[in-house]
Amino acid sequence: INAEYMGAVFGMATTTVIFSAAIYMAEQTIQNWDVEKQLYVLPDGQISDFQSIPHSFWWCIVTLTTVGYGDSVPHTFLGKAIASFTMLCGVLVIAFPTMILSINFSNVRSQRTPELSLSASQDLRCTSMRSRRNTSLLYNSPFDPDEE
């Protein structure tokens, strides 16, 4: 397994623990312990989604991966601020591994087929010239790429 991928997995795990702990602590400010239910409840009597830090992992992973089911939502202002920051970090969590994969894909492709990239750029140039010629004929333009 590549070290870059292990770094991405470690980064995702660390981010999950940090944001789960943050949202749990932020939501604890309005939760009350219900002795009968043996659970934390919100002031309106609903059972809190953030019973512990491990319970908060679900919310954090869903938010970081930009899925956002909406089944667990913060109720405090601080919790909503943490959720907003988690969403922004989620975009980065998706963007960095995608960037690493695309760079590696591009490097491998250029190493295996250097002549393909040269011929592809030449084909692109020829296609561009043909499209300009067709456009000039279509609109009766005096421009002719062959006369340059």
XYZ file of N, CA, C and O in Angstrom:
592
model
N 0.858 -1.175 0.000
C 0.000 0.000 0.000
C 0.897 1.229 0.000
O 1.868 1.304 0.743
N 0.526 2.182 -0.823
C 1.293 3.402 -0.990
C 1.211 4.291 0.262
O 0.183 4.368 0.926
N 2.312 4.963 0.566
C 2.360 5.839 1.748
C 1.387 7.008 1.615
O 0.840 7.477 2.622
N 1.148 7.466 0.386
C 0.207 8.576 0.193
C -1.213 8.166 0.569
O -1.961 8.936 1.167
N -1.576 6.925 0.232
C -2.911 6.447 0.567
C -3.057 6.232 2.072
O -4.105 6.526 2.638
N -2.006 5.719 2.685
C -2.035 5.540 4.136
C -2.142 6.891 4.835
O -2.822 7.018 5.851
N -1.477 7.892 4.288
C -1.584 9.240 4.833
C -3.001 9.779 4.714
O -3.505 10.433 5.633
N -3.654 9.489 3.602
C -5.036 9.938 3.410
C -5.975 9.247 4.393
O -6.857 9.886 4.978
N -5.783 7.946 4.619
C -6.616 7.203 5.571
C -6.373 7.716 6.990
O -7.323 7.932 7.763
N -5.105 7.934 7.341
C -4.788 8.458 8.670
C -5.386 9.860 8.851
O -5.933 10.177 9.913
N -5.294 10.686 7.834
C -5.864 12.030 7.899
C -7.371 12.003 8.075
O -7.934 12.775 8.858
N -8.034 11.093 7.376
C -9.488 10.969 7.498
C -9.872 10.490 8.898
O -10.814 11.006 9.503
N -9.123 9.521 9.436
C -9.421 9.012 10.780
C -9.198 10.087 11.837
O -10.024 10.268 12.737
N -8.106 10.814 11.710
C -7.804 11.878 12.673
C -8.857 12.977 12.601
O -9.344 13.467 13.627
N -9.218 13.356 11.399
C -10.235 14.396 11.208
C -11.564 13.950 11.796
O -12.270 14.741 12.435
N -11.911 12.690 11.606
C -13.166 12.165 12.144
C -13.187 12.240 13.671
O -14.180 12.676 14.264
N -12.105 11.846 14.301
C -12.051 11.878 15.768
C -12.136 13.319 16.273
O -12.885 13.614 17.221
N -11.402 14.228 15.647
C -11.378 15.627 16.109
C -12.751 16.277 15.972
O -13.273 16.886 16.917
N -13.363 16.147 14.801
C -14.663 16.798 14.601
C -15.778 16.114 15.387
O -16.722 16.769 15.826
N -15.681 14.794 15.575
C -16.679 14.102 16.393
C -16.605 14.561 17.840
O -17.639 14.783 18.487
N -15.394 14.708 18.354
C -15.236 15.201 19.721
C -15.734 16.639 19.842
O -16.396 16.994 20.828
N -15.448 17.452 18.846
C -15.874 18.858 18.890
C -17.394 18.977 18.875
O -17.974 19.745 19.660
N -18.055 18.226 17.993
C -19.519 18.339 17.919
C -20.165 17.754 19.179
O -21.157 18.281 19.676
N -19.578 16.708 19.728
C -20.107 16.125 20.971
C -20.023 17.138 22.103
O -20.999 17.347 22.841
N -18.873 17.783 22.241
C -18.706 18.769 23.312
C -19.618 19.977 23.111
O -20.168 20.514 24.084
N -19.786 20.412 21.870
C -20.647 21.567 21.604
C -22.105 21.251 21.921
O -22.822 22.088 22.475
N -22.547 20.057 21.584
C -23.942 19.695 21.820
C -24.218 19.330 23.281
O -25.367 19.347 23.699
N -23.184 19.024 24.042
C -23.361 18.704 25.458
C -23.885 19.897 26.253
O -24.449 19.715 27.320
N -23.721 21.095 25.735
C -24.127 22.284 26.487
C -25.631 22.372 26.676
O -26.091 23.010 27.617
N -26.429 21.732 25.814
C -27.891 21.814 25.964
C -28.524 20.481 26.326
O -29.728 20.403 26.531
N -27.731 19.415 26.384
C -28.290 18.098 26.675
C -28.395 17.863 28.180
O -27.582 18.344 28.953
N -29.411 17.110 28.542
C -29.612 16.719 29.935
C -29.660 15.203 30.016
O -30.176 14.544 29.102
N -29.137 14.645 31.090
C -29.160 13.196 31.280
C -30.534 12.770 31.795
O -31.026 13.274 32.800
N -31.165 11.875 31.062
C -32.457 11.332 31.474
C -32.201 10.022 32.211
O -31.710 9.052 31.627
N -32.545 9.998 33.493
C -32.254 8.839 34.339
C -33.082 7.630 33.896
O -32.587 6.503 33.884
N -34.328 7.843 33.504
C -35.186 6.727 33.094
C -34.712 6.094 31.787
O -34.658 4.870 31.661
N -34.392 6.916 30.825
C -33.975 6.409 29.508
C -32.496 6.040 29.466
O -32.061 5.347 28.563
N -31.741 6.553 30.421
C -30.286 6.366 30.448
C -29.633 6.905 29.165
O -28.716 6.308 28.612
N -30.143 8.041 28.711
C -29.637 8.702 27.502
C -29.646 10.205 27.710
O -30.368 10.733 28.554
N -28.865 10.896 26.887
C -28.931 12.349 26.865
C -30.129 12.755 26.018
O -30.381 12.177 24.959
N -30.854 13.750 26.508
C -32.018 14.250 25.779
C -31.881 15.756 25.595
O -31.217 16.443 26.377
N -32.538 16.249 24.566
C -32.573 17.686 24.291
C -33.636 18.336 25.166
O -34.484 17.636 25.743
N -33.652 19.652 25.277
C -34.652 20.321 26.130
C -36.100 20.019 25.738
O -36.991 20.033 26.586
N -36.353 19.708 24.462
C -37.726 19.403 24.049
C -38.094 17.933 24.273
O -39.178 17.497 23.903
N -37.189 17.138 24.848
C -37.469 15.745 25.167
C -36.990 14.736 24.133
O -37.062 13.534 24.369
N -36.533 15.191 22.985
C -36.018 14.273 21.967
C -34.677 13.693 22.415
O -33.899 14.370 23.077
N -34.429 12.461 21.991
C -33.145 11.823 22.297
C -32.068 12.467 21.427
O -32.251 12.644 20.217
N -30.962 12.827 22.028
C -29.872 13.475 21.307
C -29.174 12.488 20.376
O -29.019 11.300 20.692
N -28.736 12.972 19.233
C -27.975 12.153 18.283
C -26.521 12.006 18.699
O -25.814 11.159 18.182
N -26.078 12.841 19.611
C -24.675 12.877 20.005
C -24.524 12.379 21.442
O -24.233 13.137 22.351
N -24.712 11.078 21.633
C -24.644 10.463 22.952
C -23.212 10.334 23.456
O -22.966 10.369 24.651
N -22.280 10.140 22.546
C -20.870 9.994 22.903
C -20.043 10.352 21.670
O -20.589 10.582 20.590
N -18.740 10.386 21.837
C -17.872 10.675 20.696
C -17.990 9.576 19.636
O -18.160 9.900 18.455
N -17.957 8.293 19.984
C -18.168 7.274 18.949
C -19.539 7.361 18.273
O -19.657 7.092 17.078
N -20.581 7.758 19.012
C -21.886 7.969 18.375
C -21.824 9.111 17.365
O -22.582 9.141 16.397
N -20.949 10.057 17.594
C -20.813 11.213 16.697
C -20.028 10.883 15.433
O -20.028 11.671 14.490
N -19.344 9.732 15.403
C -18.584 9.355 14.203
C -19.484 9.278 12.974
O -19.088 9.680 11.883
N -20.696 8.741 13.135
C -21.612 8.624 11.987
C -21.882 9.995 11.385
O -21.766 10.191 10.186
N -22.241 10.947 12.240
C -22.506 12.299 11.753
C -21.280 12.867 11.054
O -21.388 13.462 9.979
N -20.113 12.673 11.650
C -18.882 13.248 11.109
C -18.526 12.641 9.753
O -18.192 13.366 8.814
N -18.603 11.332 9.628
C -18.261 10.686 8.351
C -19.247 11.083 7.272
O -18.863 11.388 6.137
N -20.527 11.128 7.600
C -21.536 11.537 6.617
C -21.323 12.985 6.190
O -21.464 13.333 5.021
N -20.937 13.833 7.115
C -20.708 15.245 6.799
C -19.414 15.436 6.020
O -19.376 16.180 5.043
N -18.346 14.762 6.431
C -17.061 14.906 5.739
C -17.104 14.394 4.310
O -16.451 14.945 3.424
N -17.850 13.349 4.071
C -17.920 12.798 2.716
C -18.968 13.499 1.869
O -19.249 13.071 0.758
N -19.535 14.550 2.371
C -20.520 15.412 1.697
C -21.796 14.671 1.314
O -22.485 15.083 0.387
N -22.115 13.582 2.022
C -23.374 12.876 1.775
C -24.517 13.649 2.420
O -25.498 13.977 1.779
N -24.385 13.918 3.712
C -25.343 14.750 4.424
C -26.756 14.213 4.458
O -27.665 14.811 3.904
N -26.988 13.081 5.122
C -28.330 12.504 5.189
C -29.313 13.401 5.933
O -30.483 13.413 5.625
N -28.855 14.110 6.929
C -29.740 14.969 7.702
C -30.411 14.261 8.855
O -31.304 14.817 9.490
N -30.007 13.026 9.142
C -30.612 12.304 10.262
C -30.049 12.749 11.602
O -30.703 12.596 12.623
N -28.855 13.298 11.613
C -28.247 13.843 12.830
C -27.868 15.290 12.549
O -27.106 15.560 11.619
N -28.418 16.190 13.335
C -28.128 17.609 13.121
C -27.795 18.278 14.446
O -28.386 17.949 15.479
N -26.866 19.212 14.435
C -26.572 19.957 15.672
C -27.671 20.979 15.956
O -28.321 21.484 15.031
N -27.850 21.284 17.229
C -28.897 22.228 17.633
C -28.347 23.525 18.215
O -29.065 24.510 18.279
N -27.092 23.536 18.641
C -26.515 24.746 19.229
C -25.832 25.579 18.151
O -25.490 25.067 17.069
N -25.631 26.855 18.456
C -24.927 27.717 17.509
C -23.502 27.227 17.287
O -23.029 27.160 16.155
N -22.829 26.864 18.369
C -21.461 26.360 18.250
C -21.435 25.054 17.441
O -20.551 24.833 16.616
N -22.414 24.191 17.669
C -22.506 22.948 16.909
C -22.710 23.200 15.429
O -22.124 22.532 14.571
N -23.524 24.188 15.098
C -23.752 24.535 13.687
C -22.500 25.139 13.058
O -22.205 24.904 11.887
N -21.745 25.905 13.839
C -20.487 26.472 13.330
C -19.475 25.356 13.072
O -18.791 25.349 12.033
N -19.392 24.403 13.986
C -18.494 23.259 13.792
C -18.945 22.447 12.575
O -18.122 21.980 11.783
N -20.253 22.288 12.421
C -20.776 21.548 11.266
C -20.409 22.245 9.958
O -20.032 21.585 8.983
N -20.491 23.563 9.933
C -20.121 24.308 8.721
C -18.657 24.111 8.392
O -18.289 23.878 7.225
N -17.809 24.187 9.392
C -16.381 23.986 9.171
C -16.095 22.547 8.741
O -15.234 22.294 7.893
N -16.829 21.596 9.317
C -16.663 20.191 8.929
C -17.041 19.987 7.465
O -16.373 19.241 6.742
N -18.090 20.649 7.021
C -18.492 20.543 5.612
C -17.414 21.083 4.686
O -17.119 20.481 3.648
N -16.837 22.220 5.052
C -15.763 22.786 4.230
C -14.542 21.866 4.194
O -13.924 21.673 3.150
N -14.214 21.298 5.339
C -13.100 20.344 5.372
C -13.428 19.090 4.580
O -12.532 18.445 4.027
N -14.698 18.736 4.530
C -15.114 17.576 3.746
C -14.801 17.732 2.273
O -14.421 16.771 1.599
N -14.933 18.938 1.776
C -14.579 19.190 0.375
C -13.088 18.928 0.174
O -12.674 18.329 -0.820
N -12.275 19.341 1.135
C -10.833 19.099 1.043
C -10.509 17.614 1.170
O -9.604 17.117 0.502
N -11.245 16.915 2.032
C -11.014 15.486 2.214
C -11.277 14.746 0.901
O -10.588 13.790 0.567
N -12.234 15.200 0.147
C -12.517 14.585 -1.157
C -11.523 15.077 -2.203
O -11.051 14.312 -3.048
N -11.158 16.347 -2.149
C -10.315 16.934 -3.196
C -8.871 16.432 -3.158
O -8.290 16.146 -4.207
N -8.278 16.309 -1.988
C -6.867 15.910 -1.926
C -6.615 14.495 -2.434
O -5.726 14.296 -3.264
N -7.359 13.479 -1.988
C -7.123 12.154 -2.573
C -7.409 12.104 -4.069
O -6.725 11.407 -4.819
N -8.405 12.855 -4.515
C -8.698 12.897 -5.945
C -7.531 13.501 -6.701
O -7.141 13.014 -7.775
N -6.942 14.546 -6.148
C -5.784 15.169 -6.775
C -4.600 14.203 -6.824
O -3.926 14.084 -7.844
N -4.358 13.482 -5.729
C -3.249 12.525 -5.690
C -3.457 11.435 -6.733
O -2.535 11.085 -7.480
N -4.669 10.909 -6.809
C -4.956 9.869 -7.792
C -4.791 10.368 -9.220
O -4.231 9.678 -10.075
N -5.276 11.560 -9.503
C -5.179 12.072 -10.874
C -3.735 12.380 -11.257
O -3.333 12.146 -12.406
N -2.931 12.880 -10.330
C -1.518 13.141 -10.628
C -0.786 11.830 -10.877
O -0.009 11.721 -11.836
N -1.041 10.826 -10.038
C -0.403 9.526 -10.251
C -0.839 8.902 -11.566
O -0.029 8.326 -12.288
N -2.104 9.017 -11.892
C -2.612 8.491 -13.160
C -1.932 9.193 -14.334
O -1.505 8.559 -15.293
N -1.820 10.488 -14.246
C -1.174 11.256 -15.308
C 0.302 10.886 -15.449
O 0.811 10.755 -16.571
N 1.004 10.718 -14.324
C 2.423 10.340 -14.385
C 2.618 8.966 -15.015
O 3.494 8.784 -15.859
N 1.811 8.003 -14.623
C 1.931 6.652 -15.182
C 1.606 6.665 -16.662
O 2.288 6.044 -17.476
N 0.585 7.397 -17.028
C 0.204 7.454 -18.446
C 1.300 8.104 -19.286
O 1.610 7.640 -20.378
N 1.890 9.173 -18.800
C 2.941 9.840 -19.573
C 4.206 8.987 -19.653
O 4.934 9.062 -20.634
N 4.480 8.160 -18.639
C 5.637 7.271 -18.687
C 5.431 6.123 -19.668
O 6.357 5.708 -20.344
N 4.221 5.649 -19.771
C 3.952 4.502 -20.635
C 3.757 4.876 -22.092
O 4.071 4.089 -22.971
N 3.211 6.031 -22.344
C 2.916 6.402 -23.731
C 3.350 7.835 -24.032
O 2.511 8.702 -24.243
N 4.653 8.113 -24.092
C 5.064 9.486 -24.404
C 4.752 9.867 -25.850
O 4.458 11.018 -26.142
N 4.782 8.905 -26.751
C 4.492 9.227 -28.156
C 3.014 9.513 -28.362
O 2.640 10.266 -29.251
N 2.147 8.935 -27.526
C 0.720 9.179 -27.644
C 0.379 10.630 -27.351
O -0.431 11.231 -28.047
N 1.025 11.210 -26.357
C 0.730 12.598 -26.014
C 1.161 13.542 -27.131
O 0.511 14.529 -27.406
N 2.256 13.229 -27.830
C 2.700 14.059 -28.947
C 1.734 13.952 -30.112
O 1.327 14.956 -30.688
N 1.320 12.735 -30.455
C 0.402 12.577 -31.576
C -0.968 13.151 -31.246
O -1.651 13.679 -32.110
N -1.393 13.069 -30.005
C -2.683 13.626 -29.617
C -2.681 15.136 -29.762
O -3.665 15.728 -30.205
N -1.583 15.804 -29.402
C -1.538 17.255 -29.548
C -1.521 17.649 -31.018
O -2.090 18.663 -31.401
N -0.874 16.849 -31.879
C -0.887 17.135 -33.302
C -2.288 16.942 -33.877
O -2.740 17.740 -34.696
N -2.984 15.887 -33.452
C -4.356 15.665 -33.901
C -5.264 16.803 -33.462
O -6.136 17.237 -34.219
N -5.062 17.316 -32.274
C -5.868 18.420 -31.777
C -5.655 19.664 -32.628
O -6.596 20.370 -32.955
N -4.405 19.912 -33.009
C -4.118 21.057 -33.865
C -4.800 20.915 -35.226
O -5.379 21.857 -35.735
N -4.758 19.730 -35.812
C -5.399 19.502 -37.106
C -6.909 19.657 -37.011
O -7.537 20.237 -37.893
N -7.500 19.152 -35.932
C -8.939 19.282 -35.744
C -9.332 20.741 -35.606
O -10.340 21.181 -36.155
N -8.523 21.501 -34.907
C -8.797 22.923 -34.729
C -8.753 23.651 -36.074
O -9.588 24.503 -36.356
N -7.803 23.316 -36.899
C -7.693 23.955 -38.222
C -8.901 23.587 -39.089
O -9.448 24.439 -39.781
N -9.322 22.324 -39.049
C -10.477 21.912 -39.839
C -11.738 22.625 -39.375
O -12.546 23.048 -40.197
N -11.906 22.763 -38.077
C -13.117 23.423 -37.582
C -13.127 24.899 -37.959
O -14.168 25.450 -38.275
N -11.958 25.547 -37.975
C -11.909 26.950 -38.409
C -12.251 27.052 -39.896
O -12.947 27.958 -40.320
N -11.769 26.107 -40.686
C -12.039 26.127 -42.119
C -13.527 25.922 -42.360
O -14.139 26.643 -43.145
N -14.151 24.962 -41.663
C -15.580 24.710 -41.822
C -16.396 25.909 -41.379
O -17.395 26.254 -42.002
N -15.995 26.575 -40.316
C -16.699 27.748 -39.837
C -16.590 28.888 -40.839
O -17.556 29.593 -41.102
N -15.413 29.049 -41.437
C -15.254 30.140 -42.391
C -16.084 29.896 -43.633
O -16.624 30.836 -44.218
N -16.239 28.655 -44.047
C -17.084 28.356 -45.199
C -18.551 28.546 -44.860
O -19.339 29.005 -45.681
N -18.915 28.210 -43.646
C -20.299 28.308 -43.228
C -20.768 29.759 -43.163
O -21.866 30.083 -43.575
N -19.931 30.648 -42.686
C -20.319 32.043 -42.502
C -19.757 32.954 -43.584
O -19.787 34.168 -43.449
N -19.228 32.414 -44.651
C -18.640 33.184 -45.747
C -17.595 34.164 -45.252
O -17.560 35.331 -45.633
N -16.748 33.710 -44.351
C -15.712 34.569 -43.809
C -14.521 34.579 -44.755
O -14.189 33.567 -45.376
N -13.858 35.723 -44.882
C -12.697 35.774 -45.756
C -11.472 35.053 -45.181
O -10.493 34.853 -45.872
N -11.546 34.637 -43.903
C -10.416 34.000 -43.277
C -10.273 32.575 -43.783
O -11.204 31.789 -43.759
N -9.103 32.216 -44.238
C -8.803 30.852 -44.663
C -7.511 30.444 -43.991
O -6.466 31.033 -44.244
N -7.514 29.433 -43.128
C -6.318 29.075 -42.398
C -5.179 28.577 -43.283
O -4.027 28.624 -42.903
N -5.505 28.090 -44.472
C -4.460 27.571 -45.358
C -3.652 28.688 -46.020
O -2.567 28.455 -46.526
N -4.175 29.922 -46.032
C -3.481 31.031 -46.678
C -2.493 31.711 -45.783
O -1.831 32.646 -46.176
N -2.345 31.287 -44.531
C -1.437 31.959 -43.604
C -0.016 31.762 -43.947
O 0.557 30.955 -44.449
